[in-house]
Amino acid sequence: MSKVLILAEHNGSQINQSTAKVLTAAKQLNADAIDVVLFAGDAALASQVASLNGVNAVKFVQCADNHDQLAASIAPTVAELGKDYTHVWGPSTTFGKDVMPRVAALLGVNQVSDVMEVIDATTFKRPIYAGNAIITVKTDTAQIVATVRTASFAAEKAMDGSAAINESNLENAASHTTYVSLSSGNSDRPDLQTASKVISGGRGVGSEENFKIVYDLADKIGAATGASRAAVDAGYVPNDMQVGQTGKIIAPDLYMCFGISGAIQHLTGIKDAGTIVAINKDADAPIFEVADVGLVGDLFKIIPEMMEKL
Amino acid sequence: MKILVAIKRVVDYNVRVQVKPDGSGVATDGVKMSINPFDEIAIEEALRIKEQGKADEVVVVTIGSNDSQQQLRTAMAMGADRAILVESAGPVQPLQAAQVLLKVIEDEQPGLVITGKQAIDDDNNQTPQMLATLWNRPQATFASKVEFVGDNQLQVTREVDAGLETIQVELPAVVSTDLRLNEPRFVKLPDIMKAKKKPLDVKTMGDVLPDAQGVAIEVIQHESPQPRQKGVMVESVDELIEILKDKGLVS
């Protein structure tokens, strides 16, 4: 029977929702046990993981000097622990994508990237060609290493678990790699990757200054803010706001976008959104082909009107 | 220092691929093929490092069909000095690709390997990380900025979900490129002519890697994604807000 080891992700103070999403996917394997390995500096994070419903045990590996963020430092421990499991899974976030192939290589297997559907314990669906085709893959290696496409699974929300926590210290921290810094376009708004509502702007917004009205509307309805690649490339917004194939792939309940034409690479990032609302002055914009609700018009008139009426 | 750039021949990113009706794959007959866009960025970065005087040779390598020579010639037209094709009859999965590249590394002894973060056909995003692991060297994935610190360290800015992360790695290392690292140069006609004379070494998979380890993941079926249902167009903000309120999305 299956035994799953999940690699947890965090930002130093909070467990990332991606962990709870991988947990949801792992539960579909009908596993005998689901354990989580957590690399962190702060033991409080281990308690957060332990309370997630369905987690059997938490392997908390204490790390200093931000080695918990370095793939080369943590992959050997994940692989070593992973030998006792049938499945070693992580999130398909930039963190998971960095670490998990190293784990797979150490275990001598190919990885199943971006699992979007679990068919059974050895059969999965995953997207290729930026989601323009879906393949069903099968693998029955001793360990199945995979990353889980977080947009495809709802986060496990129940926090009634009481998993045992086993503590240890990181061994084999890489000496050839050093963490230097993280700069984030931080704000008080919800996290783009996990928000239930997202308001996005594209090249049609026109400038960094003009983006203020997009932010204002987001704040009004409590949404995270995103952008198209065109807006990022034009320098209107920082790169961590980019939604799309090469940015973040998201699945909010509401995705409302202004001045985004709808390039394929952007649509790939929002396909799993609950309701897509598009506002664009060009009635022929491809975004309207995927939008659940479309409105043709000038965003500089529509946003103020929405601000007034919401 | 020598830089090795690993590239892949893929369906051009402007082509919208179609799944074959029998689900056996995607239709690639007569479709335009190109260098994987992330790999093109890798070539450009290697060339810029050479132009800064930090490297003296850029070698480009690919694993694939004989037709991949076209992409190697394009890479040499951009400025790569020579090319290696490891010819393979069928598709090669990341773990095996990493093993082939490791063999090439053992022959070539590069000080730096640069490659795209993922190929836009399989979207696996595994080979660079696996190569770094098998090589027992550091990796700097999803790079948007690469700077030398002295001669044997790199400071790499990485595009991560939380923003931009900077790490420092000792060389030799594997760097995988993200989109904003650079804008690849256009190839000029005289350079295409010159590239025809540059050395292109063709080897076979069997010669390079007679003892591949690990099994391939079996692909059972291809299918088209579920299309989203056609939505409605509204005429006014009032109508829009009414729909959103009905769905409970705004209050």
Tab-separated table of C-alpha atoms in Angstrom, chain A residues 9 69-72 93-95 97-99 101-102 104-106 108-114 123 125-139 141 175-185 193 197 221 229 232-233 239-240 242 245-246 248 253-254 256 264 270-277 279 288-296 302 305-306 309-310, chain B residues 11 14-19 26 28 38 93-96 117-118 120-127 129-134 136-142 153 155 158-170 178-180 213-226 228-238 240-241 243-245 247-251:
chain	number	residue	atom	x	y	z
A	9	GLU	CA	6.714	24.881	1.916
A	69	GLN	CA	15.292	27.433	1.012
A	70	LEU	CA	18.214	25.828	-0.845
A	71	ALA	CA	17.450	22.789	-2.982
A	72	ALA	CA	20.992	21.453	-2.843
A	93	THR	CA	5.635	26.084	-7.008
A	94	THR	CA	9.053	27.580	-7.723
A	95	PHE	CA	10.200	26.055	-4.404
A	97	LYS	CA	10.164	22.775	-8.850
A	98	ASP	CA	13.643	23.640	-7.607
A	99	VAL	CA	13.898	20.843	-5.046
A	101	PRO	CA	13.853	17.011	-9.465
A	102	ARG	CA	16.980	16.809	-7.282
A	104	ALA	CA	14.041	12.364	-8.085
A	105	ALA	CA	17.592	12.251	-9.444
A	106	LEU	CA	18.910	11.033	-6.076
A	108	GLY	CA	17.054	7.416	-9.670
A	109	VAL	CA	13.615	8.107	-11.121
A	110	ASN	CA	11.988	10.499	-13.547
A	111	GLN	CA	9.572	12.902	-11.898
A	112	VAL	CA	5.899	13.338	-12.724
A	113	SER	CA	5.680	17.129	-13.011
A	114	ASP	CA	2.489	19.112	-12.399
A	123	THR	CA	-1.573	6.822	-12.891
A	125	LYS	CA	-2.831	13.343	-15.593
A	126	ARG	CA	-0.538	16.273	-16.289
A	127	PRO	CA	-0.499	19.161	-18.763
A	128	ILE	CA	2.061	19.550	-21.540
A	129	TYR	CA	2.477	22.258	-24.197
A	130	ALA	CA	1.371	24.913	-21.712
A	131	GLY	CA	-1.871	23.078	-21.057
A	132	ASN	CA	-2.790	22.698	-24.721
A	133	ALA	CA	-2.645	18.934	-24.277
A	134	ILE	CA	-3.152	16.693	-21.267
A	135	ILE	CA	-1.334	13.397	-20.937
A	136	THR	CA	-2.115	10.386	-18.805
A	137	VAL	CA	1.080	8.868	-17.443
A	138	LYS	CA	1.835	5.700	-15.534
A	139	THR	CA	4.869	4.846	-13.478
A	141	THR	CA	8.956	2.841	-9.688
A	175	SER	CA	28.726	24.511	1.154
A	176	HIS	CA	28.814	25.552	-2.509
A	177	THR	CA	25.518	27.459	-2.379
A	178	THR	CA	24.606	30.418	-0.163
A	179	TYR	CA	21.319	32.222	0.302
A	180	VAL	CA	21.784	35.968	-0.106
A	181	SER	CA	18.412	37.707	-0.024
A	182	LEU	CA	14.773	37.799	-1.024
A	183	SER	CA	13.132	40.942	-2.300
A	184	SER	CA	9.399	40.799	-2.663
A	185	GLY	CA	6.983	43.383	-3.908
A	193	GLN	CA	-1.086	32.422	-5.568
A	197	LYS	CA	-10.291	36.927	-5.658
A	221	ILE	CA	-13.167	43.967	-2.631
A	229	ARG	CA	3.306	39.545	-18.967
A	232	VAL	CA	5.326	43.292	-16.384
A	233	ASP	CA	7.580	43.648	-19.411
A	239	ASN	CA	7.461	40.399	-11.977
A	240	ASP	CA	5.955	38.563	-9.018
A	242	GLN	CA	2.702	38.049	-13.436
A	245	GLN	CA	2.348	30.138	-18.187
A	246	THR	CA	5.639	31.781	-17.291
A	248	LYS	CA	1.832	32.185	-11.641
A	253	ASP	CA	-13.051	31.963	-7.334
A	254	LEU	CA	-13.126	35.323	-9.089
A	256	MET	CA	-11.339	40.022	-12.994
A	264	ILE	CA	-2.474	32.097	-24.820
A	270	ILE	CA	-6.213	31.395	-15.312
A	271	LYS	CA	-7.959	28.415	-16.905
A	272	ASP	CA	-8.967	26.967	-13.551
A	273	ALA	CA	-10.461	30.177	-12.168
A	274	GLY	CA	-14.080	29.910	-11.013
A	275	THR	CA	-15.476	32.999	-12.727
A	276	ILE	CA	-13.461	35.008	-15.221
A	277	VAL	CA	-14.590	38.588	-15.780
A	279	ILE	CA	-13.127	44.257	-19.233
A	288	PHE	CA	-13.683	37.371	-24.236
A	289	GLU	CA	-13.602	33.840	-25.645
A	290	VAL	CA	-12.792	32.414	-22.219
A	291	ALA	CA	-14.496	35.007	-19.999
A	292	ASP	CA	-17.655	34.004	-18.161
A	293	VAL	CA	-18.685	37.631	-18.106
A	294	GLY	CA	-17.383	40.225	-20.562
A	295	LEU	CA	-17.826	43.957	-20.727
A	296	VAL	CA	-16.529	46.075	-23.595
A	302	ILE	CA	-15.579	51.350	-15.540
A	305	GLU	CA	-18.031	53.360	-11.571
A	306	MET	CA	-17.455	50.003	-9.890
A	309	LYS	CA	-21.342	51.015	-6.815
A	310	LEU	CA	-19.649	48.204	-4.897
B	11	VAL	CA	7.466	22.984	-31.699
B	14	ASN	CA	3.702	30.446	-31.771
B	15	VAL	CA	2.158	27.176	-32.937
B	16	ARG	CA	-0.989	26.095	-31.176
B	17	VAL	CA	-0.548	22.345	-30.942
B	18	GLN	CA	-3.395	19.951	-31.636
B	19	VAL	CA	-3.844	16.531	-30.102
B	26	VAL	CA	0.262	15.872	-30.700
B	28	THR	CA	3.955	17.770	-35.301
B	38	PHE	CA	14.260	29.374	-22.678
B	93	GLN	CA	13.134	11.816	-20.496
B	94	PRO	CA	14.835	14.214	-18.060
B	95	LEU	CA	16.773	11.704	-15.931
B	96	GLN	CA	18.285	10.092	-19.026
B	117	LYS	CA	14.352	26.185	-17.103
B	118	GLN	CA	12.011	23.952	-19.061
B	120	ILE	CA	7.900	24.156	-23.779
B	121	ASP	CA	6.841	20.784	-25.190
B	122	ASP	CA	6.965	18.468	-22.159
B	123	ASP	CA	7.036	21.311	-19.592
B	124	ASN	CA	8.934	19.003	-17.241
B	125	ASN	CA	11.293	21.513	-15.634
B	126	GLN	CA	13.598	18.740	-14.362
B	127	THR	CA	16.719	18.302	-16.481
B	129	GLN	CA	18.171	20.262	-11.505
B	130	MET	CA	18.846	16.588	-12.206
B	131	LEU	CA	22.047	17.407	-14.056
B	132	ALA	CA	23.295	19.533	-11.154
B	133	THR	CA	22.491	16.661	-8.788
B	134	LEU	CA	24.244	13.946	-10.806
B	136	ASN	CA	27.195	17.040	-7.607
B	137	ARG	CA	27.355	20.765	-8.320
B	138	PRO	CA	25.179	23.745	-7.337
B	139	GLN	CA	22.150	24.864	-9.288
B	140	ALA	CA	20.648	28.299	-9.777
B	141	THR	CA	17.250	27.784	-11.369
B	142	PHE	CA	14.857	30.331	-12.923
B	153	GLN	CA	31.407	32.472	-8.014
B	155	GLN	CA	25.461	35.692	-7.836
B	158	ARG	CA	16.010	33.903	-9.295
B	159	GLU	CA	12.352	34.470	-10.139
B	160	VAL	CA	10.469	32.804	-7.322
B	161	ASP	CA	6.796	32.955	-6.337
B	162	ALA	CA	7.544	35.362	-3.491
B	163	GLY	CA	9.556	37.773	-5.627
B	164	LEU	CA	13.250	37.799	-6.484
B	165	GLU	CA	15.616	35.578	-4.554
B	166	THR	CA	19.374	35.979	-4.776
B	167	ILE	CA	21.763	33.119	-4.149
B	168	GLN	CA	25.485	32.710	-4.591
B	169	VAL	CA	26.971	29.570	-6.108
B	170	GLU	CA	30.483	28.307	-6.656
B	178	ASP	CA	13.843	32.366	-16.928
B	179	LEU	CA	12.269	34.674	-19.484
B	180	ARG	CA	13.501	37.994	-18.167
B	213	GLN	CA	19.940	4.206	-15.535
B	214	GLY	CA	16.301	4.430	-14.516
B	215	VAL	CA	13.057	3.772	-16.343
B	216	ALA	CA	10.925	6.095	-18.418
B	217	ILE	CA	7.483	7.211	-17.341
B	218	GLU	CA	4.924	5.610	-19.627
B	219	VAL	CA	2.646	7.957	-21.552
B	220	ILE	CA	-0.702	6.233	-21.998
B	221	GLN	CA	-2.832	8.835	-23.674
B	222	HIS	CA	-3.008	12.383	-24.982
B	223	GLU	CA	-6.196	14.417	-24.861
B	224	SER	CA	-7.287	17.982	-25.482
B	225	PRO	CA	-8.009	20.130	-22.444
B	226	GLN	CA	-11.644	20.715	-21.496
B	228	ARG	CA	-14.356	26.579	-20.856
B	229	GLN	CA	-18.001	27.219	-21.560
B	230	LYS	CA	-18.843	30.346	-23.496
B	231	GLY	CA	-19.771	33.195	-21.215
B	232	VAL	CA	-22.080	36.188	-21.493
B	233	MET	CA	-21.411	39.746	-22.596
B	234	VAL	CA	-22.955	42.496	-20.500
B	235	GLU	CA	-23.636	46.084	-21.514
B	236	SER	CA	-23.143	47.954	-18.262
B	237	VAL	CA	-21.373	47.999	-14.919
B	238	ASP	CA	-24.743	47.547	-13.207
B	240	LEU	CA	-21.852	43.108	-14.230
B	241	ILE	CA	-22.211	43.859	-10.532
B	243	ILE	CA	-24.081	38.930	-11.832
B	244	LEU	CA	-21.199	39.061	-9.369
B	245	LYS	CA	-23.602	39.601	-6.485
B	247	LYS	CA	-22.792	34.434	-7.621
B	248	GLY	CA	-21.842	35.677	-4.177
B	249	LEU	CA	-18.476	36.910	-5.426
B	250	VAL	CA	-18.885	40.472	-4.184
B	251	SER	CA	-21.118	41.911	-1.495
